[in-house]
Structures are given as C-alpha cells and as structure tokens.
Amino acid sequence: MITKLEDAAGADAAKQAFCVKELGATKEQKEDMADSVQVLGTKSEQAASRAAKLKAEISGLQSELSKITKSQAVLDRLRAKEKSTFEAGKAKAEKGLEGVQTAIKMLKDYYSKGDSTGAASGIIGILEDIESKMTTYLADLTSDEEAAVAEYVSMSKENGV
C-alpha cells in the first residue's frame, strides 16, 4: 500500500511537474501573443493614420485637378474663339489683297495700252503700297496665330492634357 501511495505520489508529482512546465510555456506564449497583438495594434493605428493622410492628399489633388480641368476648358474656349477670329480676319485680308492685286493688274493693263499719265503711276503706286501693307498685315496675322497656337499647346502640356 505504501508502494502504491508512493507510486501514486510519484505519478502526481510527474503530472504536477508536467502541468507546471505547460503552464510556464502557456504563460510565455500568452505574453508573446500579447506583445504581437500590441505590435499589430500599433501597425494598424499607423496604417489608419497613413490612410487618413492619403485620403486628405487625394482630396486635395482632386480639387487641384478640377481647377486644372476648368482652366483647360476656359483655355480651349478662348483658343477656339481666337482661331475663329483669325480665320475670319485672314479670309478678309486675303480677299482684300486679292482685290488690290486685281486692281493693280487691271490698271497696269489699262494704262499700258495708252499714254500713261502721272496720275496713273501715282494711283498704281498707292495700290502697290496698300498691297505691301496688306501682305505684311497677313504675315503678322499668321505669325500671331502661330504664336497663339504654340502658347496654347504649351499651356495644355503644362496642364497635362
């Protein structure tokens, strides 16, 4: 009986040692898990903070994009108006230049058949001066249009359109 009790006590002692060992390991795992939970909680808070910052940044960028889009729309309308004005002015200038050139040709033909007077050369001289000025005007008009197109393209590229 004593042997049985001693065997039972030995088995109980072994069980107790096992339980103490397992409790120690479980306590250690619990502490490790608590540390992991704390680390993950901190990372979660950092990620949430970063997400909030990114949302604010996205909102700001969307606002800027909206302003750029509106600015580009205004720029497009102004460019279309400038182009229309140029085309109308160019057509009138070309028509006027053509008329002056026709007048010069007709007067030269008319006065070449007969005796030309000083008045004829004076009128033709005035018309040739007008032709020169109209040609210069047309060249300036075209040059201004090319500069406006270049500026429009530059600003559109700057806007990222």
Short mmCIF file of C-alpha atoms in Angstrom, two decimals:
data_model
loop_
_atom_site.label_atom_id
_atom_site.label_comp_id
_atom_site.label_asym_id
_atom_site.label_seq_id
_atom_site.Cartn_x
_atom_site.Cartn_y
_atom_site.Cartn_z
CA MET A 1 0.00 0.00 0.00
CA ILE A 2 2.79 2.37 0.76
CA THR A 3 4.30 1.41 -2.52
CA LYS A 4 1.04 2.22 -4.22
CA LEU A 5 0.87 5.53 -2.44
CA GLU A 6 4.47 6.25 -3.29
CA ASP A 7 3.80 5.32 -6.93
CA ALA A 8 0.67 7.49 -6.93
CA ALA A 9 2.61 10.33 -5.32
CA GLY A 10 5.34 9.94 -7.95
CA ALA A 11 2.75 9.97 -10.72
CA ASP A 12 1.10 13.02 -9.16
CA ALA A 13 4.48 14.70 -8.88
CA ALA A 14 5.16 13.92 -12.55
CA LYS A 15 1.75 15.29 -13.50
CA GLN A 16 2.36 18.38 -11.40
CA ALA A 17 5.77 18.90 -13.00
CA PHE A 18 4.16 18.49 -16.44
CA CYS A 19 1.40 20.97 -15.51
CA VAL A 20 3.90 23.48 -14.12
CA LYS A 21 6.00 23.11 -17.26
CA GLU A 22 2.97 23.53 -19.55
CA LEU A 23 1.62 26.46 -17.53
CA GLY A 24 5.01 28.16 -17.86
CA ALA A 25 5.06 27.56 -21.61
CA THR A 26 1.45 28.73 -21.95
CA LYS A 27 2.21 31.86 -19.90
CA GLU A 28 5.21 32.56 -22.15
CA GLN A 29 3.11 32.04 -25.29
CA LYS A 30 0.42 34.32 -23.84
CA GLU A 31 2.98 37.07 -23.23
CA ASP A 32 4.39 36.62 -26.76
CA MET A 33 0.88 36.82 -28.20
CA ALA A 34 0.11 39.91 -26.12
CA ASP A 35 3.26 41.55 -27.49
CA SER A 36 2.26 40.54 -31.03
CA VAL A 37 -1.24 41.95 -30.50
CA GLN A 38 0.26 45.22 -29.26
CA VAL A 39 2.63 45.41 -32.25
CA LEU A 40 -0.21 44.66 -34.65
CA GLY A 41 -2.42 47.26 -32.93
CA THR A 42 0.31 49.87 -33.35
CA LYS A 43 0.76 48.93 -37.01
CA SER A 44 -3.00 49.13 -37.50
CA GLU A 45 -3.11 52.62 -35.97
CA GLN A 46 -0.20 53.72 -38.16
CA ALA A 47 -1.90 52.33 -41.26
CA ALA A 48 -5.15 54.09 -40.35
CA SER A 49 -3.28 57.36 -39.84
CA ARG A 50 -1.50 56.95 -43.18
CA ALA A 51 -4.80 56.12 -44.88
CA ALA A 52 -6.35 59.31 -43.47
CA LYS A 53 -3.38 61.36 -44.70
CA LEU A 54 -3.63 59.76 -48.15
CA LYS A 55 -7.37 60.45 -48.30
CA ALA A 56 -6.72 64.11 -47.46
CA GLU A 57 -3.98 64.24 -50.10
CA ILE A 58 -6.27 62.61 -52.68
CA SER A 59 -8.97 65.14 -51.88
CA GLY A 60 -6.50 68.00 -52.38
CA LEU A 61 -5.26 66.52 -55.64
CA GLN A 62 -8.81 66.04 -56.90
CA SER A 63 -9.53 69.68 -56.11
CA GLU A 64 -6.41 70.78 -58.00
CA LEU A 65 -7.32 68.51 -60.91
CA SER A 66 -10.78 70.02 -61.02
CA LYS A 67 -9.30 73.53 -61.14
CA ILE A 68 -6.91 72.49 -63.92
CA THR A 69 -9.75 70.91 -65.87
CA LYS A 70 -11.84 74.08 -65.57
CA SER A 71 -8.85 76.19 -66.55
CA GLN A 72 -8.23 73.98 -69.58
CA ALA A 73 -11.89 74.29 -70.62
CA VAL A 74 -11.60 78.09 -70.49
CA LEU A 75 -8.33 77.88 -72.41
CA ASP A 76 -9.99 75.67 -75.05
CA ARG A 77 -12.88 78.14 -75.48
CA LEU A 78 -10.51 81.10 -75.78
CA ARG A 79 -8.37 79.23 -78.30
CA ALA A 80 -11.43 78.34 -80.38
CA LYS A 81 -12.51 81.99 -80.34
CA GLU A 82 -9.01 83.17 -81.32
CA LYS A 83 -8.89 80.65 -84.14
CA SER A 84 -12.28 81.73 -85.42
CA THR A 85 -11.25 85.39 -85.30
CA PHE A 86 -8.00 84.56 -87.11
CA GLU A 87 -9.74 82.60 -89.84
CA ALA A 88 -12.27 85.38 -90.42
CA GLY A 89 -9.56 88.07 -90.43
CA LYS A 90 -7.32 86.03 -92.70
CA ALA A 91 -10.15 85.42 -95.17
CA LYS A 92 -10.95 89.16 -95.27
CA ALA A 93 -7.29 90.11 -95.63
CA GLU A 94 -6.73 87.58 -98.42
CA LYS A 95 -9.88 88.76 -100.21
CA GLY A 96 -8.77 92.39 -99.84
CA LEU A 97 -5.25 91.57 -101.03
CA GLU A 98 -6.66 89.72 -103.99
CA GLY A 99 -8.85 92.74 -104.82
CA VAL A 100 -5.90 95.14 -104.63
CA GLN A 101 -3.77 92.84 -106.79
CA THR A 102 -6.58 92.60 -109.33
CA ALA A 103 -6.96 96.39 -109.33
CA ILE A 104 -3.22 96.86 -109.87
CA LYS A 105 -3.23 94.35 -112.74
CA MET A 106 -6.28 95.94 -114.37
CA LEU A 107 -4.86 99.47 -114.07
CA LYS A 108 -1.49 98.39 -115.43
CA ASP A 109 -3.21 96.67 -118.35
CA TYR A 110 -5.43 99.68 -118.98
CA TYR A 111 -2.66 102.25 -118.80
CA SER A 112 -0.19 100.11 -120.78
CA LYS A 113 -2.44 100.39 -123.87
CA GLY A 114 -2.39 104.11 -123.97
CA ASP A 115 -0.41 107.05 -122.86
CA SER A 116 0.21 106.72 -119.19
CA THR A 117 -0.08 109.81 -117.16
CA GLY A 118 1.48 110.77 -113.88
CA ALA A 119 -1.82 110.22 -112.15
CA ALA A 120 -1.91 106.58 -113.31
CA SER A 121 1.51 105.81 -111.84
CA GLY A 122 0.50 107.62 -108.63
CA ILE A 123 -2.65 105.51 -108.25
CA ILE A 124 -0.76 102.31 -109.05
CA GLY A 125 1.96 103.33 -106.55
CA ILE A 126 -0.66 103.86 -103.83
CA LEU A 127 -2.24 100.49 -104.62
CA GLU A 128 1.19 98.77 -104.54
CA ASP A 129 1.85 100.39 -101.15
CA ILE A 130 -1.52 99.09 -99.93
CA GLU A 131 -0.64 95.66 -101.34
CA SER A 132 2.64 95.69 -99.42
CA LYS A 133 0.92 96.72 -96.19
CA MET A 134 -1.78 94.09 -96.62
CA THR A 135 0.85 91.40 -97.26
CA THR A 136 2.67 92.49 -94.10
CA TYR A 137 -0.62 92.51 -92.16
CA LEU A 138 -1.43 89.00 -93.40
CA ALA A 139 2.07 87.76 -92.43
CA ASP A 140 1.73 89.37 -88.98
CA LEU A 141 -1.72 87.88 -88.56
CA THR A 142 -0.39 84.41 -89.44
CA SER A 143 2.63 84.85 -87.17
CA ASP A 144 0.39 85.90 -84.27
CA GLU A 145 -1.82 82.86 -84.86
CA GLU A 146 1.19 80.52 -84.86
CA ALA A 147 2.42 82.08 -81.60
CA ALA A 148 -1.05 81.69 -80.05
CA VAL A 149 -1.17 78.03 -81.13
CA ALA A 150 2.30 77.41 -79.66
CA GLU A 151 1.28 79.05 -76.38
CA TYR A 152 -1.94 77.03 -76.28
CA VAL A 153 -0.05 73.78 -76.88
CA SER A 154 2.50 74.70 -74.20
CA MET A 155 -0.18 75.53 -71.63
CA SER A 156 -2.12 72.38 -72.49
CA LYS A 157 1.01 70.28 -71.97
CA GLU A 158 1.64 72.07 -68.68
CA ASN A 159 -1.91 71.22 -67.61
CA GLY A 160 -1.24 67.63 -68.58
CA VAL A 161 -3.96 67.44 -71.18
#
